[in-house]
Tab-separated table of C-alpha atoms and ligand atoms in Angstrom:
chain	number	residue	atom	x	y	z
A	366	UNK	CA	0.000	0.000	0.000
A	367	UNK	CA	1.425	3.389	-0.969
A	368	UNK	CA	0.987	5.680	2.040
A	369	UNK	CA	1.629	8.800	-0.051
A	370	UNK	CA	4.488	9.870	2.210
A	371	UNK	CA	7.188	10.329	-0.462
A	372	UNK	CA	8.585	13.842	-0.045
A	373	UNK	CA	6.239	14.623	2.876
A	374	UNK	CA	7.612	16.711	5.756
A	375	UNK	CA	7.210	15.135	9.202
A	376	UNK	CA	8.150	16.059	12.770
A	377	UNK	CA	8.364	13.391	15.484
A	378	UNK	CA	8.714	14.787	18.997
A	379	UNK	CA	10.575	12.335	21.226
A	380	UNK	CA	11.895	10.807	18.004
A	381	UNK	CA	15.392	9.919	19.160
A	382	UNK	CA	14.469	6.727	21.033
A	383	UNK	CA	11.798	4.084	21.594
A	384	UNK	CA	8.467	4.353	19.811
A	385	UNK	CA	9.260	7.860	18.528
A	386	UNK	CA	12.386	6.591	16.769
A	387	UNK	CA	10.510	3.566	15.376
A	388	UNK	CA	7.858	5.931	13.977
A	389	UNK	CA	10.493	8.270	12.519
A	390	UNK	CA	12.274	5.313	10.936
A	391	UNK	CA	9.047	4.041	9.360
A	392	UNK	CA	8.302	7.522	7.978
A	393	UNK	CA	11.845	7.719	6.582
A	394	UNK	CA	11.497	4.308	4.925
A	395	UNK	CA	8.302	5.592	3.278
A	396	UNK	CA	10.270	8.479	1.742
A	397	UNK	CA	9.339	11.304	4.114
A	398	UNK	CA	11.667	14.095	5.207
A	399	UNK	CA	11.904	13.701	8.980
A	400	UNK	CA	12.831	16.018	11.846
A	401	UNK	CA	13.119	14.508	15.314
A	402	UNK	CA	13.034	16.533	18.540
A	403	UNK	CA	14.526	15.482	21.903
A	404	UNK	CA	17.093	16.740	24.435
A	405	UNK	CA	20.204	14.569	24.209
A	406	UNK	CA	22.452	15.670	21.287
A	407	UNK	CA	24.200	12.311	21.109
A	408	UNK	CA	20.908	10.383	20.898
A	409	UNK	CA	19.652	12.804	18.230
A	410	UNK	CA	22.824	12.314	16.183
A	411	UNK	CA	22.504	8.535	16.460
A	412	UNK	CA	18.838	8.760	15.411
A	413	UNK	CA	19.705	10.886	12.372
A	414	UNK	CA	22.169	8.206	11.249
A	415	UNK	CA	19.426	5.584	11.536
A	416	UNK	CA	16.979	7.797	9.590
A	417	UNK	CA	19.484	8.517	6.803
A	418	UNK	CA	20.101	4.791	6.452
A	419	UNK	CA	16.340	4.151	6.393
A	420	UNK	CA	15.817	6.524	3.451
A	421	UNK	CA	15.682	10.139	4.683
A	422	UNK	CA	19.062	11.652	3.703
A	423	UNK	CA	17.981	15.123	4.871
A	424	UNK	CA	16.839	13.929	8.324
A	425	UNK	CA	17.522	16.417	11.093
A	426	UNK	CA	17.726	16.159	14.885
A	427	UNK	CA	16.603	19.275	16.765
A	428	UNK	CA	17.564	19.757	20.385
A	429	UNK	CA	14.337	20.728	22.187
A	430	UNK	CA	13.264	20.501	25.825
A	431	UNK	CA	9.561	19.709	25.637
A	432	UNK	CA	8.985	20.951	29.191
A	433	UNK	CA	9.990	24.458	28.090
A	434	UNK	CA	7.644	26.647	25.984
A	435	UNK	CA	10.444	28.755	24.482
A	436	UNK	CA	12.471	25.712	23.511
A	437	UNK	CA	9.442	24.191	21.748
A	438	UNK	CA	8.767	27.452	19.866
A	439	UNK	CA	12.421	27.641	18.785
A	440	UNK	CA	12.358	24.010	17.577
A	441	UNK	CA	9.309	24.596	15.381
A	442	UNK	CA	10.738	27.938	14.126
A	443	UNK	CA	13.694	25.996	12.885
A	444	UNK	CA	11.372	23.523	11.069
A	445	UNK	CA	9.491	26.494	9.538
A	446	UNK	CA	12.753	27.968	8.245
A	447	UNK	CA	13.791	24.611	6.822
A	448	UNK	CA	10.549	23.456	5.163
A	449	UNK	CA	7.913	26.211	5.551
A	450	UNK	CA	5.200	23.568	5.671
A	451	UNK	CA	4.490	20.350	7.532
A	452	UNK	CA	2.410	17.303	6.568
A	453	UNK	CA	2.689	15.121	9.671
A	454	UNK	CA	3.175	15.995	13.318
A	455	UNK	CA	3.586	13.000	15.619
A	456	UNK	CA	3.832	13.893	19.284
A	457	UNK	CA	5.204	11.054	21.455
A	458	UNK	CA	6.395	12.859	24.603
A	459	UNK	CA	5.311	11.426	27.963
A	460	UNK	CA	6.038	12.313	31.620
A	461	UNK	CA	7.205	10.330	34.664
A	462	UNK	CA	4.975	8.713	37.270
A	463	UNK	CA	4.240	8.320	40.993
A	464	UNK	CA	1.632	7.550	43.660
A	465	UNK	CA	-0.880	10.287	44.642
A	466	UNK	CA	0.440	10.828	48.162
A	467	UNK	CA	4.053	11.017	46.976
A	468	UNK	CA	3.528	13.820	44.484
A	469	UNK	CA	3.951	17.536	45.233
A	470	UNK	CA	2.202	20.364	43.361
A	471	UNK	CA	5.434	21.005	41.462
A	472	UNK	CA	5.567	17.380	40.339
A	473	UNK	CA	1.929	17.523	39.167
A	474	UNK	CA	2.719	20.684	37.202
A	475	UNK	CA	5.838	19.118	35.656
A	476	UNK	CA	3.829	16.045	34.694
A	477	UNK	CA	1.143	18.119	32.970
A	478	UNK	CA	3.806	20.316	31.323
A	479	UNK	CA	5.251	17.231	29.611
A	480	UNK	CA	2.175	15.008	29.338
A	481	UNK	CA	-0.301	17.602	28.050
A	482	UNK	CA	1.136	21.092	27.535
A	483	UNK	CA	4.050	19.885	25.386
A	484	UNK	CA	1.445	18.661	22.873
A	485	UNK	CA	-0.608	21.863	23.124
A	486	UNK	CA	2.505	23.961	22.511
A	487	UNK	CA	3.838	21.735	19.713
A	488	UNK	CA	0.531	21.665	17.861
A	489	UNK	CA	0.044	25.437	18.289
A	490	UNK	CA	3.543	26.076	16.902
A	491	UNK	CA	3.034	23.633	14.019
A	492	UNK	CA	-0.453	24.768	12.946
A	493	UNK	CA	0.610	27.510	10.486
A	494	UNK	CA	2.875	24.966	8.747
A	495	UNK	CA	0.203	22.246	8.795
A	496	UNK	CA	-2.298	24.698	7.285
A	497	UNK	CA	0.230	25.687	4.602
A	498	UNK	CA	0.613	22.067	3.448
A	499	UNK	CA	-1.582	20.387	0.801
A	500	UNK	CA	-2.545	17.705	3.315
A	501	UNK	CA	-1.856	17.423	7.047
A	502	UNK	CA	-2.227	14.955	9.904
A	503	UNK	CA	-1.576	15.055	13.666
A	504	UNK	CA	-1.118	11.945	15.828
A	505	UNK	CA	-0.569	12.019	19.598
A	506	UNK	CA	0.632	9.114	21.739
A	507	UNK	CA	-1.459	8.681	24.879
A	508	UNK	CA	-1.501	5.430	26.924
A	509	UNK	CA	-3.804	2.519	27.677
A	510	UNK	CA	-3.532	3.467	31.353
A	511	UNK	CA	-6.158	6.188	30.729
A	512	UNK	CA	-8.669	3.318	30.732
A	513	UNK	CA	-6.984	1.303	33.525
A	514	UNK	CA	-6.412	4.016	36.151
A	515	UNK	CA	-3.344	2.444	37.731
A	516	UNK	CA	-2.659	4.130	41.148
A	517	UNK	CA	1.118	3.925	40.564
A	518	UNK	CA	0.871	6.461	37.729
A	519	UNK	CA	-1.874	8.832	38.806
A	520	UNK	CA	-0.564	12.150	37.432
A	521	UNK	CA	0.887	10.508	34.304
A	522	UNK	CA	-2.497	8.974	33.562
A	523	UNK	CA	-4.395	12.216	34.219
A	524	UNK	CA	-2.075	14.128	31.871
A	525	UNK	CA	-2.500	11.480	29.159
A	526	UNK	CA	-6.309	11.549	29.601
A	527	UNK	CA	-6.187	15.327	29.108
A	528	UNK	CA	-4.038	14.785	26.010
A	529	UNK	CA	-6.615	12.368	24.576
A	530	UNK	CA	-9.347	14.904	25.232
A	531	UNK	CA	-7.435	17.729	23.551
A	532	UNK	CA	-6.693	15.444	20.586
A	533	UNK	CA	-10.381	14.551	20.124
A	534	UNK	CA	-11.410	18.177	20.525
A	535	UNK	CA	-8.873	19.358	17.930
A	536	UNK	CA	-10.118	16.781	15.421
A	537	UNK	CA	-13.404	18.726	15.451
A	538	UNK	CA	-11.986	22.227	15.133
A	539	UNK	CA	-9.386	21.272	12.497
A	540	UNK	CA	-11.697	19.153	10.308
A	541	UNK	CA	-12.716	22.251	8.346
A	542	UNK	CA	-9.027	22.737	7.440
A	543	UNK	CA	-8.728	19.119	6.293
A	544	UNK	CA	-6.324	18.330	9.159
A	545	UNK	CA	-7.009	14.825	10.504
A	546	UNK	CA	-6.174	14.369	14.194
A	547	UNK	CA	-5.918	11.033	16.007
A	548	UNK	CA	-4.649	9.514	19.238
A	549	UNK	CA	-2.825	6.176	19.599
A	550	UNK	CA	-2.963	4.418	22.983
A	551	UNK	CA	-0.068	1.961	23.301
A	552	UNK	CA	-0.361	-0.983	25.670
A	553	UNK	CA	2.818	-2.219	27.337
A	554	UNK	CA	5.631	-1.765	24.817
A	555	UNK	CA	9.174	-3.085	25.246
A	556	UNK	CA	11.424	-0.125	24.472
A	557	UNK	CA	15.077	0.147	25.498
A	558	UNK	CA	14.198	2.606	28.275
A	559	UNK	CA	11.382	0.346	29.518
A	560	UNK	CA	13.824	-2.580	29.723
A	561	UNK	CA	16.499	-0.440	31.387
A	562	UNK	CA	14.057	0.894	34.026
A	563	UNK	CA	12.532	-2.485	34.898
A	564	UNK	CA	15.291	-5.038	34.340
A	565	UNK	CA	16.247	-5.237	38.033
A	566	UNK	CA	12.633	-5.566	39.202
A	567	UNK	CA	11.809	-8.307	36.691
A	568	UNK	CA	15.113	-10.102	37.324
A	569	UNK	CA	14.118	-10.430	41.001
A	570	UNK	CA	11.174	-12.541	39.753
A	571	UNK	CA	13.413	-14.509	37.390
A	572	UNK	CA	12.027	-12.635	34.362
A	573	UNK	CA	13.763	-10.934	31.435
A	574	UNK	CA	12.637	-7.309	30.868
A	575	UNK	CA	13.488	-7.459	27.165
A	576	UNK	CA	11.350	-10.564	26.543
A	577	UNK	CA	7.780	-9.506	25.572
A	578	UNK	CA	6.238	-12.666	27.107
A	579	UNK	CA	8.115	-12.252	30.402
A	580	UNK	CA	7.086	-8.590	30.530
A	581	UNK	CA	3.408	-9.483	30.150
A	582	UNK	CA	3.762	-12.203	32.816
A	583	UNK	CA	5.059	-9.504	35.181
A	584	UNK	CA	2.278	-7.057	34.189
A	585	UNK	CA	-0.325	-9.767	34.820
A	586	UNK	CA	1.184	-10.672	38.213
A	587	UNK	CA	1.493	-7.079	39.442
A	588	UNK	CA	-1.394	-5.308	37.735
A	589	UNK	CA	-3.783	-8.230	37.003
A	590	UNK	CA	-4.306	-6.872	33.515
A	591	UNK	CA	-2.904	-9.239	30.903
A	592	UNK	CA	-3.483	-8.597	27.222
A	593	UNK	CA	-5.187	-11.135	24.972
A	594	UNK	CA	-2.067	-11.854	22.876
A	595	UNK	CA	-0.117	-12.758	26.023
A	596	UNK	CA	2.942	-10.634	25.294
A	597	UNK	CA	4.046	-7.022	25.397
A	598	UNK	CA	4.257	-5.070	22.138
A	599	UNK	CA	7.211	-3.845	20.113
A	600	UNK	CA	7.972	-0.241	19.054
A	601	UNK	CA	7.548	-1.142	15.368
A	602	UNK	CA	4.004	-2.378	16.103
A	603	UNK	CA	3.110	1.129	17.314
A	604	UNK	CA	5.021	2.675	14.406
A	605	UNK	CA	3.043	0.951	11.643
A	606	UNK	CA	-0.366	2.076	12.957
A	607	UNK	CA	0.849	5.579	13.792
A	608	UNK	CA	2.510	6.029	10.397
A	609	UNK	CA	-0.721	5.076	8.612
A	610	UNK	CA	-2.716	7.596	10.683
A	611	UNK	CA	-0.058	10.253	9.950
A	612	UNK	CA	-0.075	9.581	6.197
A	613	UNK	CA	-1.890	11.042	3.206
A	614	UNK	CA	-3.365	7.574	2.660
A	615	UNK	CA	-5.445	8.041	5.814
A	616	UNK	CA	-8.320	9.951	4.332
A	617	UNK	CA	-11.214	9.271	6.698
A	618	UNK	CA	-9.971	8.434	10.216
A	619	UNK	CA	-10.093	11.465	12.484
A	620	UNK	CA	-10.993	11.928	16.153
A	621	UNK	CA	-10.215	8.256	16.826
A	622	UNK	CA	-8.518	6.833	19.910
A	623	UNK	CA	-6.794	3.712	18.618
A	624	UNK	CA	-5.781	1.036	21.148
A	625	UNK	CA	-2.622	-0.813	20.104
A	626	UNK	CA	-2.414	-3.022	23.170
A	627	UNK	CA	-2.461	-6.694	22.176
A	628	UNK	CA	-6.175	-6.980	22.938
A	629	UNK	CA	-8.092	-5.760	25.979
A	630	UNK	CA	-11.653	-5.186	27.115
A	631	UNK	CA	-11.389	-1.477	26.310
A	632	UNK	CA	-13.718	-0.047	23.659
B	1844	NAP	N1	6.669	2.031	26.811
B	1844	NAP	C1	5.421	1.790	27.160
B	1844	NAP	O1	5.079	0.692	27.608
B	1844	NAP	C2	4.372	2.876	27.001
B	1844	NAP	C3	3.033	2.507	27.164
B	1844	NAP	C4	2.049	3.449	26.938
B	1844	NAP	C5	2.392	4.731	26.570
B	1844	NAP	N2	3.690	5.083	26.430
B	1844	NAP	C6	3.985	6.441	25.977
B	1844	NAP	O2	4.558	6.374	24.686
B	1844	NAP	C7	5.473	7.456	24.497
B	1844	NAP	C8	6.824	6.941	24.047
B	1844	NAP	O3	7.325	6.077	25.053
B	1844	NAP	P1	8.724	5.309	24.862
B	1844	NAP	O4	8.725	4.218	25.870
B	1844	NAP	O5	8.916	4.982	23.439
B	1844	NAP	O6	9.756	6.449	25.316
B	1844	NAP	P2	11.364	6.421	25.391
B	1844	NAP	O7	11.914	5.229	24.696
B	1844	NAP	O8	11.727	6.664	26.809
B	1844	NAP	O9	11.776	7.708	24.530
B	1844	NAP	C9	11.384	8.965	24.986
B	1844	NAP	C10	11.774	10.007	23.932
B	1844	NAP	O10	11.299	11.299	24.367
B	1844	NAP	C11	12.419	12.179	24.547
B	1844	NAP	N3	12.149	13.059	25.683
B	1844	NAP	C12	11.898	12.714	26.963
B	1844	NAP	N4	11.730	13.828	27.717
B	1844	NAP	C13	11.873	14.898	26.876
B	1844	NAP	C14	11.843	16.306	27.049
B	1844	NAP	N5	11.622	16.882	28.242
B	1844	NAP	N6	12.038	17.098	25.963
B	1844	NAP	C15	12.275	16.556	24.741
B	1844	NAP	N7	12.325	15.220	24.524
B	1844	NAP	C16	12.133	14.406	25.586
B	1844	NAP	C17	13.616	11.248	24.774
B	1844	NAP	O11	14.858	11.855	24.444
B	1844	NAP	P3	15.728	12.701	25.540
B	1844	NAP	O12	15.625	11.958	26.848
B	1844	NAP	O13	17.105	12.767	24.988
B	1844	NAP	O14	15.099	14.053	25.622
B	1844	NAP	C18	13.281	10.137	23.777
B	1844	NAP	O15	13.569	10.539	22.446
B	1844	NAP	C19	5.493	8.229	25.818
B	1844	NAP	O16	4.591	9.299	25.747
B	1844	NAP	C20	4.993	7.192	26.819
B	1844	NAP	O17	4.373	7.811	27.921
B	1844	NAP	C21	4.694	4.192	26.659
């Protein structure tokens, strides 16, 4: 299937690692020009090498702190100077987590700054470029926890629920401009950072944090919420769905919240 992405201009926030990088790589392989935004210069440089090899020789890595409004504005200014227009904005940034009684006001504000406001600011900055393009799509990455309400990640989940709401709302206001706006809710996905953060905890149970089946065994044991396929997902399994939603080929899906979670009882 031709996704119509050849020559398209795309920005992936959080595109230097994990699902963001997998999405950027899929866009590059489809012939898009890709800019990735994140903080670490070395990770951005490594990502650009991957994107060039995948098929985007003019890939660029922009150093942006998504918790900072000025940094976001400067990142999108630089995209505007480079391309002047934008076809696909994929926002993958997410915050940290914690229990309700452990979190201060400052931590709640930081969580919403990254979990919700980084998307608001990115989309606001990108809108003139999205409107200037012949076709445009926005995809945000929320989380399946907005339907599970896990107490370990109360502020994270609230910020992602707000993100889903903003995404749905924008699909209505931007429909008249032909900008299609959708939200992807990943289930448990084995990224390098996920494995790094949890390898010690899973190892204590004799499980391997980079093995999708072991990860789902641990999720089931600790959260009592297994998925139907019996394994965690892979970044490329999020990338394929997200890339379709972000492509010209997607002509009629807008305002959708798409669960990519290996099967659950969520609608
Ligand atoms: N993994 C899962 O199981 C799972 C499940 C559901 C939802 N999600 C959501 O899916 C999204 C992607 O998750 P992931 O596991 O793929 O993430 P990841 O591998 O940890 O990658 C995170 C990316 O975001 C960048 N980033 C983090 N903080 C940033 C900041 N303040 N400013 C700019 N860039 C920043 C990182 O680069 P730098 O650190 O260099 O800035 C990196 O490129 C997140 O929103 C997450 O909440 C994940």
